[in-house]
Coordinates of C-alpha atoms and ligand atoms in Angstrom, one line a residue:
M1 CA -63.7 38.0 41.6
P2 CA -65.1 38.6 45.3
R3 CA -64.0 41.9 46.8
F4 CA -61.3 41.9 49.7
S5 CA -61.9 44.9 52.0
V6 CA -61.0 46.1 56.5
S7 CA -63.5 46.9 58.9
G8 CA -63.2 49.2 61.9
A9 CA -67.0 48.7 62.7
A10 CA -68.0 46.4 65.8
I11 CA -68.5 42.9 65.1
A12 CA -72.8 43.7 65.8
D13 CA -73.2 46.3 62.9
A14 CA -71.6 44.4 61.0
D15 CA -72.9 44.7 57.1
V16 CA -72.3 41.3 56.3
D17 CA -74.4 38.0 55.5
L18 CA -73.2 35.9 58.0
I19 CA -70.2 37.0 60.5
I20 CA -67.3 34.3 61.2
I21 CA -65.6 34.6 65.1
P22 CA -62.1 32.2 65.6
I23 CA -62.3 31.5 68.7
A24 CA -59.2 29.3 70.8
Q25 CA -59.1 26.7 72.8
D26 CA -58.6 28.1 76.0
N27 CA -60.6 30.7 75.4
A28 CA -63.8 29.3 74.5
A29 CA -65.6 30.0 77.6
A30 CA -64.0 33.9 77.9
A31 CA -65.4 34.2 74.8
A32 CA -69.0 32.7 76.0
S33 CA -69.2 35.4 77.8
R34 CA -68.4 37.6 75.9
Y35 CA -71.3 37.1 73.2
D36 CA -73.5 35.3 75.5
G37 CA -75.0 38.5 76.7
A38 CA -76.2 38.4 72.8
L39 CA -76.9 35.3 71.7
G40 CA -78.8 33.9 75.4
E41 CA -76.6 32.0 76.5
D42 CA -76.3 29.3 73.0
L43 CA -72.0 29.5 72.9
K44 CA -72.0 28.5 76.8
S45 CA -74.2 25.5 77.1
A46 CA -73.0 24.4 73.2
L47 CA -69.5 24.1 75.6
D48 CA -71.3 22.9 78.0
R49 CA -72.9 20.4 77.1
G50 CA -69.5 19.2 74.6
E51 CA -71.4 19.9 71.4
F52 CA -68.6 22.4 70.5
S53 CA -65.4 22.6 71.9
A54 CA -63.7 25.1 69.2
K55 CA -61.3 22.6 68.7
A56 CA -58.8 23.1 65.7
N57 CA -61.6 23.6 62.5
E58 CA -64.2 22.2 64.6
I59 CA -68.2 24.5 63.0
Y60 CA -70.4 26.5 65.8
V61 CA -73.3 27.7 63.6
A62 CA -75.6 29.8 66.0
R63 CA -78.6 32.1 64.7
T64 CA -77.6 36.0 65.7
P65 CA -80.8 37.5 67.9
A66 CA -83.5 39.0 66.0
S67 CA -82.7 42.4 67.0
G68 CA -79.6 44.3 67.1
W69 CA -76.9 42.4 64.8
R70 CA -76.7 42.8 60.8
A71 CA -75.4 39.8 60.0
A72 CA -77.7 36.4 60.0
R73 CA -75.6 34.2 61.3
I74 CA -73.0 33.7 63.4
V75 CA -70.5 31.0 62.8
F76 CA -67.6 30.0 65.7
V77 CA -64.8 28.0 64.5
G78 CA -62.2 26.5 66.7
G79 CA -58.6 27.1 66.5
G80 CA -57.4 24.5 68.8
P81 CA -54.7 25.1 71.4
R82 CA -54.3 29.5 71.3
S83 CA -50.0 28.7 72.0
E84 CA -50.7 26.4 68.9
I85 CA -52.0 28.8 66.6
N86 CA -49.9 29.4 63.2
V87 CA -50.1 30.6 59.7
E88 CA -51.4 27.5 58.4
G89 CA -53.8 27.3 61.2
I90 CA -55.5 30.5 60.4
R91 CA -55.5 29.6 56.6
R92 CA -57.8 26.8 57.6
M93 CA -59.9 27.9 60.3
A94 CA -60.4 30.5 57.5
T95 CA -61.4 28.0 54.5
S96 CA -63.1 26.2 56.5
S97 CA -65.8 28.4 58.0
A98 CA -66.5 30.2 54.1
Q99 CA -66.7 27.0 53.4
V100 CA -69.9 27.2 55.8
A101 CA -71.4 30.1 54.4
R102 CA -70.8 28.5 51.1
Q103 CA -73.3 25.9 51.4
Q104 CA -75.6 28.1 53.7
R105 CA -75.5 30.0 51.0
R106 CA -74.5 33.2 52.5
A107 CA -72.1 35.7 50.3
R108 CA -71.3 38.4 52.0
I109 CA -69.1 37.1 54.5
G110 CA -67.4 39.1 57.5
W111 CA -64.4 38.1 59.7
A112 CA -63.8 39.0 63.4
D113 CA -60.5 39.0 64.7
I114 CA -60.4 39.0 67.9
E115 CA -58.0 35.9 68.2
P116 CA -54.8 38.0 67.3
G117 CA -53.2 35.2 68.8
A118 CA -48.7 35.2 68.5
I119 CA -49.2 36.5 64.1
A120 CA -48.3 40.1 62.9
A121 CA -51.3 41.8 62.6
T122 CA -50.6 42.3 58.6
A123 CA -49.5 38.1 58.0
R124 CA -52.8 37.9 60.0
I125 CA -55.6 39.4 57.9
E126 CA -53.4 38.6 54.6
T127 CA -54.1 35.0 55.5
V128 CA -58.0 35.3 56.4
A129 CA -58.9 37.1 53.1
E130 CA -56.3 34.5 51.3
G131 CA -58.0 31.3 53.8
F132 CA -61.6 33.0 52.1
A133 CA -60.1 33.5 48.5
L134 CA -59.5 29.7 48.5
A135 CA -63.1 28.8 49.6
N136 CA -64.5 29.3 46.7
F137 CA -62.4 26.9 44.7
D138 CA -65.3 25.7 42.2
N139 CA -64.1 22.1 41.9
G140 CA -67.3 21.0 39.5
V141 CA -66.3 22.8 36.5
H142 CA -66.7 19.7 34.4
K143 CA -70.1 18.7 36.1
S144 CA -73.1 19.4 34.2
R145 CA -75.5 19.5 37.8
D146 CA -73.0 21.8 39.3
A147 CA -73.6 24.9 36.9
D148 CA -74.8 27.0 39.6
Q149 CA -72.4 27.4 41.8
F150 CA -72.8 29.0 44.8
F151 CA -69.9 31.6 45.9
I152 CA -68.8 34.4 48.0
S153 CA -69.2 37.9 46.8
E154 CA -67.5 39.4 49.2
G155 CA -65.3 39.3 52.6
V156 CA -65.1 41.7 55.6
I157 CA -62.2 41.1 58.3
F158 CA -64.0 43.4 61.2
T159 CA -60.4 44.5 62.8
S160 CA -59.0 47.7 64.8
E161 CA -55.6 47.7 62.3
S162 CA -55.8 49.6 59.3
A163 CA -54.7 46.4 56.8
G164 CA -56.1 47.0 53.3
A165 CA -53.7 46.5 51.2
A166 CA -53.2 43.2 53.1
A167 CA -56.5 41.4 52.9
A168 CA -56.2 42.7 49.0
A169 CA -52.9 41.0 48.7
G170 CA -54.4 37.8 50.5
G171 CA -57.1 37.7 48.7
A172 CA -55.4 38.1 45.7
M173 CA -52.6 35.4 46.3
G174 CA -55.9 32.7 47.3
E175 CA -57.3 33.4 43.8
S176 CA -53.7 32.4 41.9
I177 CA -53.5 29.7 44.1
N178 CA -57.5 28.4 43.1
A179 CA -56.8 29.5 39.5
A180 CA -52.6 27.2 39.5
R181 CA -55.5 24.1 41.8
A182 CA -57.8 24.4 38.5
L183 CA -55.2 23.9 35.9
I184 CA -53.2 21.1 37.7
N185 CA -56.3 19.4 38.2
E186 CA -57.0 19.2 34.1
P187 CA -57.4 16.3 32.8
G188 CA -54.4 15.6 29.7
N189 CA -56.6 15.4 27.5
Y190 CA -57.6 18.8 27.6
L191 CA -54.6 20.3 28.9
T192 CA -52.1 19.9 25.9
P193 CA -48.3 21.2 26.2
R194 CA -50.1 23.4 23.4
V195 CA -53.2 24.6 26.0
L196 CA -51.4 24.4 29.0
A197 CA -49.0 26.7 27.5
E198 CA -52.1 29.2 26.0
K199 CA -53.9 29.4 29.5
A200 CA -50.5 29.6 31.9
A201 CA -50.0 32.6 29.2
E202 CA -53.3 33.6 30.1
L203 CA -53.3 33.5 33.7
A204 CA -50.2 35.8 34.1
S205 CA -52.1 38.2 31.4
V206 CA -51.1 41.0 33.9
K207 CA -49.7 44.4 34.4
G208 CA -45.9 44.5 33.6
I209 CA -45.3 40.6 33.3
T210 CA -44.3 40.0 28.9
A211 CA -45.0 35.8 28.1
E212 CA -44.1 33.7 25.4
I213 CA -44.4 30.6 23.7
L214 CA -41.6 28.7 22.1
D215 CA -42.9 26.1 19.6
E216 CA -40.9 23.4 18.9
K217 CA -38.7 25.0 16.3
K218 CA -37.5 26.6 18.4
I219 CA -36.9 25.2 20.7
E220 CA -35.1 22.9 18.2
S221 CA -32.6 25.8 17.7
L222 CA -32.3 25.7 20.6
N223 CA -31.0 22.8 21.2
M224 CA -32.7 21.0 23.6
G225 CA -32.2 17.0 22.9
L226 CA -33.4 16.7 26.6
L227 CA -37.0 18.1 26.0
L228 CA -37.3 17.3 22.2
G229 CA -36.4 13.7 23.0
V230 CA -39.0 13.4 26.0
A231 CA -41.8 15.2 23.1
R232 CA -40.7 12.2 20.7
G233 CA -43.0 9.9 21.9
S234 CA -45.7 12.7 21.2
I235 CA -48.0 13.4 18.4
E236 CA -48.9 16.7 20.8
P237 CA -45.3 19.1 20.4
P238 CA -43.3 20.2 23.4
R239 CA -43.8 24.0 24.3
I240 CA -41.8 26.2 26.2
L241 CA -43.3 28.6 28.2
V242 CA -41.3 32.0 29.1
L243 CA -42.8 34.6 31.6
K244 CA -41.1 37.6 32.4
Y245 CA -41.8 40.8 35.1
S246 CA -38.8 43.5 35.7
P247 CA -40.2 46.9 37.7
E248 CA -38.9 50.1 37.1
G249 CA -36.5 50.2 40.4
A250 CA -35.8 46.3 41.3
P251 CA -32.2 45.6 42.1
A252 CA -30.2 45.2 38.0
K253 CA -27.6 42.5 39.1
Q254 CA -30.6 39.7 40.9
T255 CA -32.5 37.6 38.7
L256 CA -34.6 35.2 40.6
G257 CA -35.7 32.3 38.0
L258 CA -38.8 30.3 38.7
V259 CA -38.2 26.7 36.8
G260 CA -41.8 24.2 36.8
K261 CA -41.7 20.7 35.3
G262 CA -44.9 21.4 33.0
I263 CA -45.3 17.4 31.7
T264 CA -48.9 17.4 31.1
F265 CA -49.8 14.2 31.3
D266 CA -46.7 11.4 32.9
T267 CA -47.6 7.8 31.4
G268 CA -43.9 6.7 32.0
G269 CA -42.9 6.9 28.4
L270 CA -41.4 2.7 27.7
S271 CA -40.6 2.6 31.1
L272 CA -44.2 2.7 31.2
K273 CA -45.9 3.4 34.6
P274 CA -48.6 0.7 36.1
A275 CA -52.4 1.5 35.0
D276 CA -52.5 1.4 38.5
G277 CA -53.3 5.5 39.6
M278 CA -52.0 6.0 36.6
E279 CA -55.0 8.8 36.6
R280 CA -53.0 10.7 39.2
M281 CA -49.9 12.0 36.3
K282 CA -52.4 14.9 34.7
D283 CA -50.6 16.4 37.5
D284 CA -46.8 16.2 36.0
M285 CA -47.3 20.1 35.4
A286 CA -48.0 21.3 39.4
G287 CA -45.0 23.0 39.8
G288 CA -45.1 24.8 36.1
A289 CA -48.8 25.5 37.5
S290 CA -47.3 26.7 40.6
V291 CA -44.4 29.1 38.9
V292 CA -47.0 30.8 37.3
A293 CA -49.2 31.3 39.5
A294 CA -46.3 32.8 42.0
L295 CA -45.2 34.8 39.4
R296 CA -48.4 36.1 39.0
S297 CA -48.8 37.5 42.1
I298 CA -44.8 38.9 42.7
A299 CA -46.5 41.3 39.4
L300 CA -49.7 41.8 41.1
Q301 CA -48.4 42.5 44.4
Q302 CA -45.5 44.9 42.5
L303 CA -42.3 43.4 44.5
P304 CA -39.5 45.8 43.9
V305 CA -37.7 42.7 41.7
R306 CA -36.4 40.7 38.7
A307 CA -37.9 37.5 37.7
I308 CA -38.7 35.2 35.5
A309 CA -40.6 32.1 35.1
I310 CA -39.7 28.8 32.3
V311 CA -41.8 26.0 31.9
P312 CA -40.9 22.9 29.6
M313 CA -44.3 21.1 28.7
T314 CA -45.1 18.3 27.2
E315 CA -46.5 14.9 27.7
N316 CA -44.2 11.8 28.2
M317 CA -45.9 9.0 26.6
P318 CA -44.8 5.3 24.6
G319 CA -45.2 6.6 20.8
G320 CA -43.3 5.0 18.1
K321 CA -40.9 7.5 17.7
A322 CA -40.9 7.8 21.8
I323 CA -37.1 7.1 22.9
K324 CA -36.3 3.7 24.2
P325 CA -34.0 2.7 27.1
G326 CA -30.4 2.8 26.8
D327 CA -30.9 6.1 24.1
I328 CA -28.5 8.8 24.1
L329 CA -29.6 12.4 24.2
K330 CA -28.2 15.8 24.3
G331 CA -29.2 19.0 26.1
A332 CA -28.6 23.1 25.0
S333 CA -25.6 22.7 27.8
G334 CA -23.8 20.7 25.8
L335 CA -24.6 17.5 28.4
T336 CA -25.6 14.1 27.2
V337 CA -27.7 11.9 28.9
E338 CA -28.5 7.8 29.0
V339 CA -31.6 7.4 29.3
N340 CA -31.5 4.3 30.6
N341 CA -36.0 5.4 32.2
T342 CA -37.9 6.8 29.8
D343 CA -40.0 8.0 33.4
A344 CA -37.0 9.6 34.5
E345 CA -38.4 12.8 32.2
G346 CA -38.4 15.3 34.8
R347 CA -35.2 16.0 35.3
L348 CA -34.2 16.1 31.6
I349 CA -37.0 18.9 30.7
L350 CA -35.6 20.7 33.7
G351 CA -32.2 19.8 32.5
D352 CA -32.8 21.9 29.4
G353 CA -35.3 24.1 32.0
L354 CA -32.5 25.7 34.2
W355 CA -30.0 25.7 31.6
Y356 CA -32.2 28.6 29.4
A357 CA -33.2 30.2 33.1
R358 CA -29.1 30.8 33.6
Q359 CA -29.0 31.5 29.6
L360 CA -31.8 34.4 30.3
G361 CA -29.6 35.9 33.2
A362 CA -31.4 34.4 36.0
T363 CA -29.1 34.9 39.3
H364 CA -31.0 32.8 42.1
L365 CA -32.8 29.4 40.8
I366 CA -35.6 27.7 42.2
D367 CA -36.9 24.9 40.6
V368 CA -40.3 23.0 41.9
A369 CA -41.4 19.4 40.1
T370 CA -43.3 16.3 40.8
L371 CA -40.3 14.7 40.4
T372 CA -39.9 11.6 42.4
G373 CA -41.4 8.7 44.5
A374 CA -39.1 8.3 46.2
I375 CA -39.6 11.8 47.6
V376 CA -43.5 10.7 48.9
V377 CA -41.4 7.8 50.2
G378 CA -39.4 9.7 53.0
L379 CA -41.7 12.9 53.5
G380 CA -45.5 11.4 53.0
K381 CA -48.0 14.2 51.5
I382 CA -47.0 16.5 53.9
T383 CA -43.4 17.5 53.6
T384 CA -42.0 19.5 50.5
G385 CA -38.1 18.4 49.9
L386 CA -36.1 21.7 49.2
F387 CA -32.2 20.9 47.8
G388 CA -29.6 23.1 46.7
T389 CA -27.3 25.4 47.4
P390 CA -25.5 27.4 48.7
Q391 CA -26.7 27.0 52.2
P392 CA -27.7 30.7 52.6
W393 CA -29.7 30.1 49.8
V394 CA -31.9 26.7 51.0
D395 CA -32.3 29.1 54.5
H396 CA -33.6 31.4 52.9
I397 CA -36.6 29.3 51.6
E398 CA -36.6 27.3 54.4
R399 CA -37.3 30.8 56.4
A400 CA -39.5 31.9 53.5
A401 CA -41.5 28.4 54.1
D402 CA -41.6 28.9 57.6
R403 CA -43.5 33.1 57.1
A404 CA -45.8 31.3 54.2
G405 CA -47.1 28.2 56.9
E406 CA -46.5 25.5 54.2
K407 CA -43.7 22.7 55.9
I408 CA -40.2 21.6 54.2
W409 CA -37.6 19.9 55.1
A410 CA -34.5 20.5 53.8
M411 CA -31.7 16.5 52.4
P412 CA -28.0 17.0 52.0
L413 CA -26.4 16.7 48.9
F414 CA -23.0 15.0 49.9
E415 CA -20.7 14.5 46.8
E416 CA -20.7 10.9 47.4
Y417 CA -24.2 10.7 45.6
K418 CA -23.2 11.2 41.9
E419 CA -21.1 8.9 41.9
Q420 CA -25.0 6.2 40.9
L421 CA -25.7 8.8 38.3
K422 CA -22.0 7.6 36.4
S423 CA -22.9 6.1 32.8
E424 CA -20.4 4.2 31.0
I425 CA -20.9 5.7 27.5
A426 CA -22.8 9.4 28.1
D427 CA -21.7 12.4 31.2
M428 CA -24.9 10.9 33.0
L429 CA -27.6 8.8 33.6
N430 CA -31.1 9.6 34.5
S431 CA -31.7 6.8 36.4
P432 CA -29.8 5.9 39.4
G433 CA -31.8 3.4 41.0
R434 CA -33.6 3.4 44.7
P435 CA -31.1 3.9 47.2
A436 CA -31.1 8.3 47.5
G437 CA -33.3 8.6 44.5
S438 CA -34.7 11.8 45.8
I439 CA -31.3 13.5 46.1
T440 CA -30.1 11.4 42.6
A441 CA -32.9 13.5 41.5
A442 CA -31.7 16.7 42.4
M443 CA -28.1 15.9 41.9
F444 CA -29.1 15.9 38.1
L445 CA -31.1 18.9 38.2
K446 CA -27.2 20.3 39.6
E447 CA -25.7 19.8 36.6
F448 CA -28.2 22.0 34.1
A449 CA -27.9 24.5 37.5
G450 CA -25.0 26.6 36.4
Q451 CA -23.3 28.4 38.9
G452 CA -25.3 29.8 41.1
P453 CA -28.0 29.7 44.2
W454 CA -30.5 27.4 42.8
A455 CA -32.7 25.5 44.4
H456 CA -34.7 22.6 43.9
L457 CA -38.4 21.9 45.7
D458 CA -39.7 18.1 45.2
I459 CA -43.9 18.7 45.3
A460 CA -44.7 14.8 44.4
G461 CA -45.6 14.3 47.6
T462 CA -47.4 17.9 48.3
A463 CA -48.9 18.7 45.3
W464 CA -52.2 16.0 45.3
A465 CA -54.6 14.9 48.4
E466 CA -55.8 12.2 48.0
E467 CA -58.8 13.1 50.3
S468 CA -60.7 16.9 50.6
K469 CA -60.4 18.2 54.3
P470 CA -62.7 21.6 55.3
W471 CA -59.2 23.4 53.9
Q472 CA -58.1 21.2 51.3
P473 CA -60.7 19.9 48.7
K474 CA -59.2 15.8 46.7
G475 CA -56.7 16.8 44.0
A476 CA -53.9 20.1 43.7
T477 CA -53.2 21.6 45.9
G478 CA -51.2 24.5 44.6
A479 CA -48.1 23.6 47.7
M480 CA -45.3 25.6 47.7
I481 CA -46.6 29.1 45.9
R482 CA -47.0 31.3 49.0
T483 CA -43.7 30.3 49.3
L484 CA -41.9 32.1 46.1
I485 CA -43.9 34.7 46.8
E486 CA -42.5 35.3 50.2
V487 CA -38.9 34.5 48.9
A488 CA -39.8 37.4 46.1
R489 CA -40.9 39.4 49.6
G490 CA -37.7 38.4 51.6
G491 CA -35.5 39.8 48.8
F492 CA -32.5 37.3 47.6
A493 CA -28.8 38.4 48.7
G494 CA -28.2 34.6 50.0
Ligands
BES1 N1 -43.6 12.2 37.9 C1 -43.1 11.0 38.1 C2 -43.1 11.3 40.0 C3 -44.1 10.9 40.9 C4 -44.4 10.0 41.2 C5 -44.8 12.2 40.9 C6 -45.6 9.5 42.2 C7 -45.7 12.1 41.9 C8 -46.3 11.0 42.5 C9 -41.7 10.8 37.7 O1 -41.7 12.1 36.1 C10 -41.7 9.2 37.8 O2 -42.6 8.8 37.3 N2 -40.2 9.1 38.3 C11 -40.0 7.9 38.8 C12 -38.5 8.2 39.0 C13 -37.2 7.6 38.8 C14 -38.0 6.2 37.5 C15 -35.4 7.2 38.4 C16 -39.7 7.1 39.9 O3 -40.0 8.6 41.3 O4 -40.8 6.8 40.4
MN2 MN1 -42.1 9.6 34.7
ZN3 ZN1 -42.8 12.6 35.9

């Protein structure tokens, strides 16, 4: 685990192996004149020749002068137009440049905090540390030849600000996100519901969190017929992970309830998915991993809020005992559901999970789920879908996402959509057809969310990256973890 700190030392004196200098595009010439005395016009000629133009995440590596500098290399990283640099932009710059440091096998890296832009100092420094930590993600855990990967051991931010706590917090957030990504990437044969429950509980085993794993017997005694129904098709038993964090002095009247979808593999069940691309369905527990990683960070930062996390876990398989289209299931809340499509399983297990979170005293609910293909059609892979009620709670989450630098977009939940959920023979239908598929899925969840604020984040588009970027490996993204942390930071009166 790398250490993160801040230092007031001059950049030339920075006691690191490699120093990263961020440069905004419209500020590049000024930056060149600032450093080129020492660098022998290296940066200026690179700019003049067009070799480097400080576009966002563009990299230019220079040697440090033979004498006077302690770092062996300088990495200039472009920021694009200064007015456009936001939290996400800084995180990307930090991760992209730290990746270069890793490739060059430089373990102790520095960041020159000279391009403040419009972002407050603590947020900026936290984000750089987070970006550094994200660059340490190990994408080759199952490759024997990648056994000796190189990692960054230390990140120092050179700044006049006193923000050591922000650097430490950012580093810890990055590590939590990496841990969630690692879980999400695990294949279905390794990460069964029982293994996920153990590993997620282990991830959350930090000061202040108590963990409990409910087994199939306990789940039966809670009458969770929706979760049990989905689990019937698998020889692996279901689990529910329950995490509780209630620090002394936290307002007793409010408890944040985070509920995450924990399908360790989604075949679709008897409503079997097409073979093409089905391998991605190992990520169908991304929501579950995200709420666990968020609660871990909330506890590590000792935020003064009560919070719980609930993750119902099962495989969705077409085994001999599997539920069949047309079957009726009864959830713990008492509502009955006609299962006309066994591939709409996420809303079933979340129905019992949301109900249980309210039972445990959650006043403000957020669920996170790779729930619908329809949200990918609507918002693509860029933006998470946000649904919820009442409006102040939705607004609160929108603002948190904005501070976190994650893109979300609020979708409507007009009563008229409920019409589609009507079943002839049960209280509701689980698969109400193609129109507004993400909205009707959210309307379904709402029926189980009880009274009080509730929101749903559909991360089916944002949880998984099809291609790698300098700031993001292919695979799990860890989307919405920092937003959930920001929600807890902001208090939640909504
Ligand atoms: N896990 C899927 C949703 C999904 C789709 C996530 C694509 C990531 C990428 C979910 O369980 C599912 O199968 N949803 C169905 C619902 C339908 C049957 C009503 C869907 O979206 O097709
Ligand atoms: Mn499904
Ligand atoms: Zn699913």
